[in-house]
Amino acid sequence: MLAELDDVGVDRRRGGYSRHVFEPAELALREWFREQAARRGLDVETDRNGNLWAWWPGPGDNAVVTGSHLDSVPGGGAFDGPLGVVSAFAAVDRLRARGVVVARPVAVVAFAEEEGGRFGVPCLGSRLLTGSLDPDRARALRDADGVSLAEAVAADGLAPELLGRDDVALARIGTFVELHVEQGRGLIDRGAPVALGSTVIPHGRWRFSVQGQGNHAGATALRDRADPMVPAAAVVAAARRIAVTYPDARATVGRLVPRPGGTNVIAAAVDLWLDARVPDGSGTRDMVAEIAECARDSAAVEGCSVWLHEESYSDGVEFDPGLRRHMAGAVGDVPVLATGAGHDAAILAAHVPAGMLYVRNPTGISHAPEEFAEPADVNHGAEALAAVLERLTT
Ligand SMILES: [Zn+2]
């Protein structure tokens, strides 16, 4: 089933896939979702926040919900997100083929903008649904071309004024289980195809905007410059230098945009984004505060100014231990993994019992074209998910 998506959103410039919410590739994936549901005779709904739902046998409360997301990071892999949606449909197929009669409804879900690849806030669809993101703030989010989320949802036929906490949709979710390709080496090291998730570490995104003075690269003496790239570089270097002082921390600058961006032009401004994750309590914000201090020091020396904005933050999450015991009962003695990656399941975990299954990724690489899962492991994952759904619904 995943092979049907091979041609959708191929990014010829970056490699891999770029599938951003409400853009043509992602809309094609939404259409594919509707077709998959129709092929199975499942009712499909798009909720107020742009999340897609397919119901078996029909919508109802206390459902066992499973799925993931269809969008990608820029230049991402084929498995992050779609594997969970494809496996959800495959698991439903298995239960139906076995003649399982469910005592609770099952829903396959695809959450909108999980990666934050277009509007900058990860898990946008699940955050809006659960009310953990202010809808006014969400409506005002803008993509790189200046299009607001309000405009993007309106273009897709949704009502921007209805974005926000959706108590009806939330009440229907009795349990949420997300299957996801593993985004690290945990299962390679353990020699197993499938694992259960235990925790997600705290993580967030911060935008540094450094203001300087645009000028001529040849005619401007070094002493006369206010070059915002210098404090920006200080942020990159400080992120690594400071992160190694926090146990098992991660700090990444994966995106840096100089304006105007010319080889012989001293930039007038530089925007850069820091992704920071520290397992321990308030460590993530503490680490960012240290990095920000380095940015301000460097900016002061260079005659620039720095503005720091927290675009998103998620506390650490422990998945529901009771649900995990049920899942272990269904899938047997498999490894249990903590992860540094964020997921919709971690957003939902604050509201309903939520759990995760990971499928081995033999490259250990994710958010890049090399992300992979062997067909046998994909099959193993779908079977594990089917076993979990059967246990939870009968
Ligand atoms: Zn994902």
GROMACS .gro file of C-alpha atoms and ligand atoms in nm:
model
  395
    1MET     CA    1   0.000   0.000   0.000
    2LEU     CA    2   0.288   0.237   0.084
    3ALA     CA    3   0.424   0.193  -0.271
    4GLU     CA    4   0.111   0.370  -0.401
    5LEU     CA    5   0.253   0.689  -0.251
    6ASP     CA    6   0.598   0.660  -0.409
    7ASP     CA    7   0.537   0.934  -0.665
    8VAL     CA    8   0.354   1.180  -0.442
    9GLY     CA    9   0.552   1.484  -0.332
   10VAL     CA   10   0.893   1.374  -0.461
   11ASP     CA   11   1.130   1.664  -0.397
   12ARG     CA   12   1.373   1.675  -0.690
   13ARG     CA   13   1.575   1.961  -0.545
   14ARG     CA   14   1.629   1.831  -0.190
   15GLY     CA   15   1.582   1.458  -0.248
   16GLY     CA   16   1.321   1.257  -0.060
   17TYR     CA   17   0.969   1.392  -0.015
   18SER     CA   18   0.823   1.733   0.066
   19ARG     CA   19   0.458   1.697   0.157
   20HIS     CA   20   0.332   2.003   0.341
   21VAL     CA   21  -0.016   2.051   0.475
   22PHE     CA   22  -0.275   2.176   0.223
   23GLU     CA   23  -0.019   2.189  -0.058
   24PRO     CA   24  -0.077   1.978  -0.372
   25ALA     CA   25   0.124   1.671  -0.262
   26GLU     CA   26  -0.043   1.657   0.077
   27LEU     CA   27  -0.385   1.712  -0.080
   28ALA     CA   28  -0.312   1.414  -0.307
   29LEU     CA   29  -0.236   1.205   0.002
   30ARG     CA   30  -0.565   1.317   0.157
   31GLU     CA   31  -0.740   1.202  -0.157
   32TRP     CA   32  -0.556   0.870  -0.135
   33PHE     CA   33  -0.678   0.837   0.229
   34ARG     CA   34  -1.039   0.894   0.118
   35GLU     CA   35  -1.000   0.634  -0.157
   36GLN     CA   36  -0.858   0.378   0.087
   37ALA     CA   37  -1.156   0.435   0.315
   38ALA     CA   38  -1.403   0.416   0.025
   39ARG     CA   39  -1.246   0.092  -0.099
   40ARG     CA   40  -1.323  -0.055   0.244
   41GLY     CA   41  -1.666   0.102   0.278
   42LEU     CA   42  -1.553   0.317   0.574
   43ASP     CA   43  -1.714   0.653   0.658
   44VAL     CA   44  -1.468   0.941   0.619
   45GLU     CA   45  -1.477   1.273   0.799
   46THR     CA   46  -1.253   1.578   0.802
   47ASP     CA   47  -1.276   1.740   1.144
   48ARG     CA   48  -1.273   2.116   1.211
   49ASN     CA   49  -0.894   2.115   1.239
   50GLY     CA   50  -0.822   1.936   0.912
   51ASN     CA   51  -0.760   1.590   1.058
   52LEU     CA   52  -0.895   1.295   0.856
   53TRP     CA   53  -1.091   1.008   1.010
   54ALA     CA   54  -1.209   0.677   0.862
   55TRP     CA   55  -1.450   0.477   1.080
   56TRP     CA   56  -1.509   0.105   1.115
   57PRO     CA   57  -1.788   0.009   1.146
   58GLY     CA   58  -1.900   0.373   1.197
   59PRO     CA   59  -1.835   0.680   1.415
   60GLY     CA   60  -1.894   0.647   1.787
   61ASP     CA   61  -1.764   0.724   2.135
   62ASN     CA   62  -1.485   0.545   2.319
   63ALA     CA   63  -1.322   0.444   1.990
   64VAL     CA   64  -0.987   0.279   1.952
   65VAL     CA   65  -0.811   0.526   1.724
   66THR     CA   66  -0.497   0.445   1.531
   67GLY     CA   67  -0.300   0.628   1.265
   68SER     CA   68  -0.035   0.892   1.227
   69HIS     CA   69   0.024   1.171   0.973
   70LEU     CA   70   0.072   1.211   0.599
   71ASP     CA   71   0.283   1.528   0.587
   72SER     CA   72   0.663   1.527   0.585
   73VAL     CA   73   0.958   1.745   0.676
   74PRO     CA   74   1.127   1.916   0.378
   75GLY     CA   75   1.314   1.641   0.193
   76GLY     CA   76   1.193   1.370   0.430
   77GLY     CA   77   1.165   0.994   0.406
   78ALA     CA   78   0.880   0.779   0.280
   79PHE     CA   79   0.795   0.611   0.610
   80ASP     CA   80   0.769   0.882   0.877
   81GLY     CA   81   0.393   0.925   0.910
   82PRO     CA   82   0.251   0.732   0.612
   83LEU     CA   83   0.371   0.400   0.758
   84GLY     CA   84   0.140   0.452   1.056
   85VAL     CA   85  -0.159   0.535   0.836
   86VAL     CA   86  -0.098   0.250   0.593
   87SER     CA   87  -0.045   0.007   0.881
   88ALA     CA   88  -0.369   0.125   1.042
   89PHE     CA   89  -0.567   0.039   0.727
   90ALA     CA   90  -0.376  -0.290   0.700
   91ALA     CA   91  -0.456  -0.377   1.062
   92VAL     CA   92  -0.827  -0.310   1.005
   93ASP     CA   93  -0.809  -0.536   0.697
   94ARG     CA   94  -0.659  -0.813   0.908
   95LEU     CA   95  -0.928  -0.790   1.173
   96ARG     CA   96  -1.202  -0.793   0.911
   97ALA     CA   97  -1.044  -1.088   0.730
   98ARG     CA   98  -1.046  -1.276   1.060
   99GLY     CA   99  -1.412  -1.196   1.113
  100VAL     CA  100  -1.344  -1.000   1.431
  101VAL     CA  101  -1.653  -0.828   1.566
  102VAL     CA  102  -1.552  -0.511   1.750
  103ALA     CA  103  -1.726  -0.396   2.066
  104ARG     CA  104  -1.580  -0.044   2.024
  105PRO     CA  105  -1.553   0.156   1.702
  106VAL     CA  106  -1.214   0.173   1.533
  107ALA     CA  107  -1.095   0.490   1.360
  108VAL     CA  108  -0.801   0.536   1.127
  109VAL     CA  109  -0.674   0.892   1.161
  110ALA     CA  110  -0.432   1.115   0.972
  111PHE     CA  111  -0.341   1.423   1.177
  112ALA     CA  112  -0.266   1.748   0.995
  113GLU     CA  113   0.080   1.914   0.987
  114GLU     CA  114   0.252   1.683   1.235
  115GLU     CA  115   0.597   1.795   1.126
  116GLY     CA  116   0.525   2.167   1.134
  117GLY     CA  117   0.693   2.173   0.793
  118ARG     CA  118   0.475   2.454   0.658
  119PHE     CA  119   0.354   2.659   0.956
  120GLY     CA  120   0.631   2.588   1.208
  121VAL     CA  121   0.430   2.430   1.491
  122PRO     CA  122   0.460   2.051   1.508
  123CYS     CA  123   0.153   1.837   1.578
  124LEU     CA  124  -0.064   2.129   1.470
  125GLY     CA  125  -0.377   1.917   1.405
  126SER     CA  126  -0.363   1.727   1.733
  127ARG     CA  127  -0.269   2.038   1.932
  128LEU     CA  128  -0.568   2.227   1.792
  129LEU     CA  129  -0.803   1.932   1.848
  130THR     CA  130  -0.699   1.893   2.212
  131GLY     CA  131  -0.699   2.268   2.279
  132SER     CA  132  -0.329   2.284   2.360
  133LEU     CA  133  -0.271   2.552   2.095
  134ASP     CA  134  -0.453   2.885   2.102
  135PRO     CA  135  -0.662   2.902   1.782
  136ASP     CA  136  -0.599   3.277   1.740
  137ARG     CA  137  -0.228   3.212   1.744
  138ALA     CA  138  -0.274   2.921   1.502
  139ARG     CA  139  -0.481   3.122   1.254
  140ALA     CA  140  -0.207   3.385   1.240
  141LEU     CA  141   0.077   3.138   1.171
  142ARG     CA  142   0.233   3.206   0.831
  143ASP     CA  143   0.424   2.985   0.591
  144ALA     CA  144   0.743   3.088   0.410
  145ASP     CA  145   0.537   3.262   0.139
  146GLY     CA  146   0.335   3.465   0.390
  147VAL     CA  147   0.015   3.258   0.358
  148SER     CA  148  -0.162   3.233   0.693
  149LEU     CA  149  -0.304   2.910   0.832
  150ALA     CA  150  -0.647   3.076   0.824
  151GLU     CA  151  -0.607   3.136   0.450
  152ALA     CA  152  -0.474   2.783   0.389
  153VAL     CA  153  -0.762   2.609   0.568
  154ALA     CA  154  -1.015   2.834   0.394
  155ALA     CA  155  -0.861   2.741   0.057
  156ASP     CA  156  -0.926   2.376   0.148
  157GLY     CA  157  -1.290   2.448   0.227
  158LEU     CA  158  -1.260   2.449   0.607
  159ALA     CA  159  -1.385   2.733   0.827
  160PRO     CA  160  -1.090   2.911   0.993
  161GLU     CA  161  -1.315   3.038   1.273
  162LEU     CA  162  -1.385   2.676   1.376
  163LEU     CA  163  -1.020   2.588   1.436
  164GLY     CA  164  -0.956   2.493   1.798
  165ARG     CA  165  -1.049   2.250   2.070
  166ASP     CA  166  -1.297   1.994   1.936
  167ASP     CA  167  -1.476   1.833   2.230
  168VAL     CA  168  -1.688   1.611   2.006
  169ALA     CA  169  -1.384   1.465   1.830
  170LEU     CA  170  -1.195   1.435   2.157
  171ALA     CA  171  -1.482   1.255   2.331
  172ARG     CA  172  -1.480   0.989   2.064
  173ILE     CA  173  -1.118   0.894   2.128
  174GLY     CA  174  -1.116   0.624   2.393
  175THR     CA  175  -0.762   0.509   2.324
  176PHE     CA  176  -0.499   0.617   2.073
  177VAL     CA  177  -0.227   0.390   1.935
  178GLU     CA  178   0.026   0.522   1.683
  179LEU     CA  179   0.257   0.300   1.483
  180HIS     CA  180   0.568   0.480   1.358
  181VAL     CA  181   0.893   0.398   1.186
  182GLU     CA  182   1.169   0.411   1.444
  183GLN     CA  183   1.379   0.724   1.415
  184GLY     CA  184   1.691   0.592   1.579
  185ARG     CA  185   1.896   0.278   1.627
  186GLY     CA  186   1.713   0.119   1.921
  187LEU     CA  187   1.573  -0.176   1.727
  188ILE     CA  188   1.888  -0.229   1.521
  189ASP     CA  189   2.083  -0.264   1.844
  190ARG     CA  190   1.825  -0.497   1.995
  191GLY     CA  191   1.779  -0.709   1.682
  192ALA     CA  192   1.398  -0.685   1.695
  193PRO     CA  193   1.143  -0.574   1.432
  194VAL     CA  194   0.893  -0.401   1.664
  195ALA     CA  195   0.900  -0.214   1.995
  196LEU     CA  196   0.660  -0.043   2.232
  197GLY     CA  197   0.707   0.325   2.320
  198SER     CA  198   0.763   0.433   2.679
  199THR     CA  199   0.840   0.805   2.685
  200VAL     CA  200   0.897   1.110   2.466
  201ILE     CA  201   1.154   1.358   2.592
  202PRO     CA  202   1.071   1.731   2.631
  203HIS     CA  203   1.136   1.926   2.313
  204GLY     CA  204   1.074   2.259   2.147
  205ARG     CA  205   1.156   2.502   1.869
  206TRP     CA  206   1.298   2.850   1.909
  207ARG     CA  207   1.345   3.117   1.644
  208PHE     CA  208   1.636   3.359   1.670
  209SER     CA  209   1.601   3.674   1.460
  210VAL     CA  210   1.929   3.863   1.440
  211GLN     CA  211   1.916   4.220   1.306
  212GLY     CA  212   2.223   4.393   1.164
  213GLN     CA  213   2.301   4.630   0.880
  214GLY     CA  214   2.301   4.510   0.521
  215ASN     CA  215   2.606   4.637   0.334
  216HIS     CA  216   2.869   4.578   0.066
  217ALA     CA  217   3.100   4.278   0.124
  218GLY     CA  218   3.397   4.454  -0.037
  219ALA     CA  219   3.354   4.819   0.046
  220THR     CA  220   3.271   4.781   0.416
  221ALA     CA  221   3.568   4.751   0.653
  222LEU     CA  222   3.534   4.482   0.919
  223ARG     CA  223   3.527   4.743   1.199
  224ASP     CA  224   3.229   4.914   1.032
  225ARG     CA  225   3.010   4.606   1.011
  226ALA     CA  226   2.706   4.489   1.201
  227ASP     CA  227   2.693   4.144   1.041
  228PRO     CA  228   2.408   3.933   1.182
  229MET     CA  229   2.566   3.617   1.045
  230VAL     CA  230   2.834   3.640   1.316
  231PRO     CA  231   2.589   3.607   1.611
  232ALA     CA  232   2.398   3.347   1.407
  233ALA     CA  233   2.717   3.143   1.376
  234ALA     CA  234   2.769   3.189   1.751
  235VAL     CA  235   2.428   3.029   1.809
  236VAL     CA  236   2.523   2.727   1.596
  237ALA     CA  237   2.853   2.681   1.778
  238ALA     CA  238   2.703   2.745   2.123
  239ALA     CA  239   2.423   2.495   2.062
  240ARG     CA  240   2.676   2.213   2.026
  241ARG     CA  241   2.914   2.341   2.296
  242ILE     CA  242   2.638   2.380   2.556
  243ALA     CA  243   2.432   2.073   2.461
  244VAL     CA  244   2.720   1.839   2.539
  245THR     CA  245   2.710   1.964   2.899
  246TYR     CA  246   2.350   1.835   2.942
  247PRO     CA  247   2.310   1.455   2.974
  248ASP     CA  248   2.173   1.302   2.652
  249ALA     CA  249   2.063   1.641   2.518
  250ARG     CA  250   2.008   1.734   2.154
  251ALA     CA  251   2.045   2.080   2.000
  252THR     CA  252   2.013   2.141   1.628
  253VAL     CA  253   2.015   2.438   1.394
  254GLY     CA  254   1.875   2.287   1.075
  255ARG     CA  255   1.745   2.602   0.916
  256LEU     CA  256   1.909   2.941   0.872
  257VAL     CA  257   1.776   3.215   0.643
  258PRO     CA  258   1.988   3.524   0.574
  259ARG     CA  259   1.818   3.828   0.422
  260PRO     CA  260   1.865   3.924   0.150
  261GLY     CA  261   2.104   3.629   0.096
  262GLY     CA  262   2.376   3.728  -0.151
  263THR     CA  263   2.737   3.615  -0.177
  264ASN     CA  264   2.874   3.971  -0.192
  265VAL     CA  265   2.619   4.113   0.052
  266ILE     CA  266   2.653   4.145   0.429
  267ALA     CA  267   2.313   4.022   0.547
  268ALA     CA  268   2.072   4.274   0.699
  269ALA     CA  269   1.910   4.004   0.912
  270VAL     CA  270   1.935   3.632   0.979
  271ASP     CA  271   1.659   3.406   1.106
  272LEU     CA  272   1.760   3.070   1.244
  273TRP     CA  273   1.572   2.799   1.423
  274LEU     CA  274   1.697   2.595   1.718
  275ASP     CA  275   1.543   2.254   1.790
  276ALA     CA  276   1.630   2.160   2.149
  277ARG     CA  277   1.555   1.847   2.351
  278VAL     CA  278   1.677   1.755   2.699
  279PRO     CA  279   1.542   1.448   2.882
  280ASP     CA  280   1.550   1.606   3.226
  281GLY     CA  281   1.266   1.827   3.357
  282SER     CA  282   1.325   2.193   3.276
  283GLY     CA  283   1.661   2.119   3.110
  284THR     CA  284   1.541   2.209   2.761
  285ARG     CA  285   1.450   2.568   2.846
  286ASP     CA  286   1.759   2.604   3.068
  287MET     CA  287   1.979   2.495   2.778
  288VAL     CA  288   1.807   2.735   2.537
  289ALA     CA  289   1.853   3.020   2.787
  290GLU     CA  290   2.228   2.950   2.794
  291ILE     CA  291   2.248   2.944   2.415
  292ALA     CA  292   2.048   3.267   2.397
  293GLU     CA  293   2.294   3.436   2.632
  294CYS     CA  294   2.577   3.348   2.394
  295ALA     CA  295   2.373   3.493   2.108
  296ARG     CA  296   2.318   3.821   2.293
  297ASP     CA  297   2.685   3.849   2.390
  298SER     CA  298   2.796   3.793   2.033
  299ALA     CA  299   2.533   4.035   1.901
  300ALA     CA  300   2.647   4.306   2.144
  301VAL     CA  301   3.006   4.276   2.022
  302GLU     CA  302   2.896   4.288   1.658
  303GLY     CA  303   2.652   4.578   1.702
  304CYS     CA  304   2.350   4.361   1.623
  305SER     CA  305   2.030   4.283   1.813
  306VAL     CA  306   1.869   3.945   1.878
  307TRP     CA  307   1.503   3.860   1.924
  308LEU     CA  308   1.412   3.513   2.056
  309HIS     CA  309   1.072   3.351   2.012
  310GLU     CA  310   0.957   3.012   2.145
  311GLU     CA  311   0.755   2.867   1.857
  312SER     CA  312   0.657   2.548   2.035
  313TYR     CA  313   0.734   2.352   2.348
  314SER     CA  314   0.622   2.007   2.462
  315ASP     CA  315   0.685   1.866   2.804
  316GLY     CA  316   0.810   1.511   2.842
  317VAL     CA  317   0.545   1.241   2.814
  318GLU     CA  318   0.515   0.896   2.962
  319PHE     CA  319   0.272   0.679   2.768
  320ASP     CA  320  -0.010   0.523   2.970
  321PRO     CA  321   0.136   0.228   3.167
  322GLY     CA  322  -0.196   0.041   3.174
  323LEU     CA  323  -0.234   0.064   2.798
  324ARG     CA  324   0.127  -0.041   2.753
  325ARG     CA  325   0.058  -0.354   2.959
  326HIS     CA  326  -0.238  -0.433   2.732
  327MET     CA  327  -0.024  -0.375   2.425
  328ALA     CA  328   0.252  -0.597   2.563
  329GLY     CA  329  -0.010  -0.862   2.627
  330ALA     CA  330  -0.103  -0.846   2.260
  331VAL     CA  331   0.240  -0.828   2.099
  332GLY     CA  332   0.444  -1.033   2.344
  333ASP     CA  333   0.786  -0.966   2.484
  334VAL     CA  334   0.918  -0.685   2.261
  335PRO     CA  335   1.166  -0.410   2.347
  336VAL     CA  336   1.039  -0.090   2.508
  337LEU     CA  337   1.194   0.229   2.375
  338ALA     CA  338   1.212   0.590   2.489
  339THR     CA  339   1.232   0.837   2.202
  340GLY     CA  340   1.365   1.183   2.134
  341ALA     CA  341   1.111   1.235   1.853
  342GLY     CA  342   0.777   1.408   1.907
  343HIS     CA  343   0.449   1.250   1.793
  344ASP     CA  344   0.076   1.318   1.789
  345ALA     CA  345   0.045   1.031   2.038
  346ALA     CA  346   0.241   1.240   2.288
  347ILE     CA  347  -0.002   1.532   2.245
  348LEU     CA  348  -0.305   1.304   2.289
  349ALA     CA  349  -0.145   1.134   2.591
  350ALA     CA  350  -0.242   1.436   2.805
  351HIS     CA  351  -0.611   1.360   2.736
  352VAL     CA  352  -0.658   0.987   2.667
  353PRO     CA  353  -0.457   0.669   2.717
  354ALA     CA  354  -0.207   0.670   2.429
  355GLY     CA  355   0.065   0.432   2.321
  356MET     CA  356   0.312   0.371   2.041
  357LEU     CA  357   0.456   0.091   1.836
  358TYR     CA  358   0.785   0.139   1.652
  359VAL     CA  359   0.899  -0.053   1.344
  360ARG     CA  360   1.271  -0.112   1.292
  361ASN     CA  361   1.452   0.130   1.060
  362PRO     CA  362   1.766  -0.050   0.936
  363THR     CA  363   1.945   0.275   0.847
  364GLY     CA  364   1.876   0.441   1.182
  365ILE     CA  365   1.822   0.758   0.974
  366SER     CA  366   1.501   0.958   0.967
  367HIS     CA  367   1.385   1.299   0.835
  368ALA     CA  368   1.606   1.216   0.536
  369PRO     CA  369   1.565   1.008   0.219
  370GLU     CA  370   1.760   0.715   0.370
  371GLU     CA  371   1.480   0.639   0.619
  372PHE     CA  372   1.363   0.281   0.555
  373ALA     CA  373   1.176  -0.025   0.681
  374GLU     CA  374   1.206  -0.376   0.537
  375PRO     CA  375   0.881  -0.520   0.397
  376ALA     CA  376   0.897  -0.808   0.646
  377ASP     CA  377   0.923  -0.561   0.934
  378VAL     CA  378   0.638  -0.350   0.793
  379ASN     CA  379   0.431  -0.668   0.787
  380HIS     CA  380   0.534  -0.748   1.142
  381GLY     CA  381   0.427  -0.399   1.249
  382ALA     CA  382   0.084  -0.429   1.087
  383GLU     CA  383   0.033  -0.765   1.256
  384ALA     CA  384   0.137  -0.623   1.593
  385LEU     CA  385  -0.103  -0.332   1.548
  386ALA     CA  386  -0.383  -0.570   1.450
  387ALA     CA  387  -0.317  -0.774   1.765
  388VAL     CA  388  -0.333  -0.458   1.977
  389LEU     CA  389  -0.656  -0.340   1.812
  390GLU     CA  390  -0.813  -0.683   1.855
  391ARG     CA  391  -0.721  -0.689   2.222
  392LEU     CA  392  -0.860  -0.339   2.281
  393THR     CA  393  -1.184  -0.383   2.089
  394THR     CA  394  -1.305  -0.730   2.184
  395ZN      ZN  395   0.622   1.121   1.225
   0.00000   0.00000   0.00000
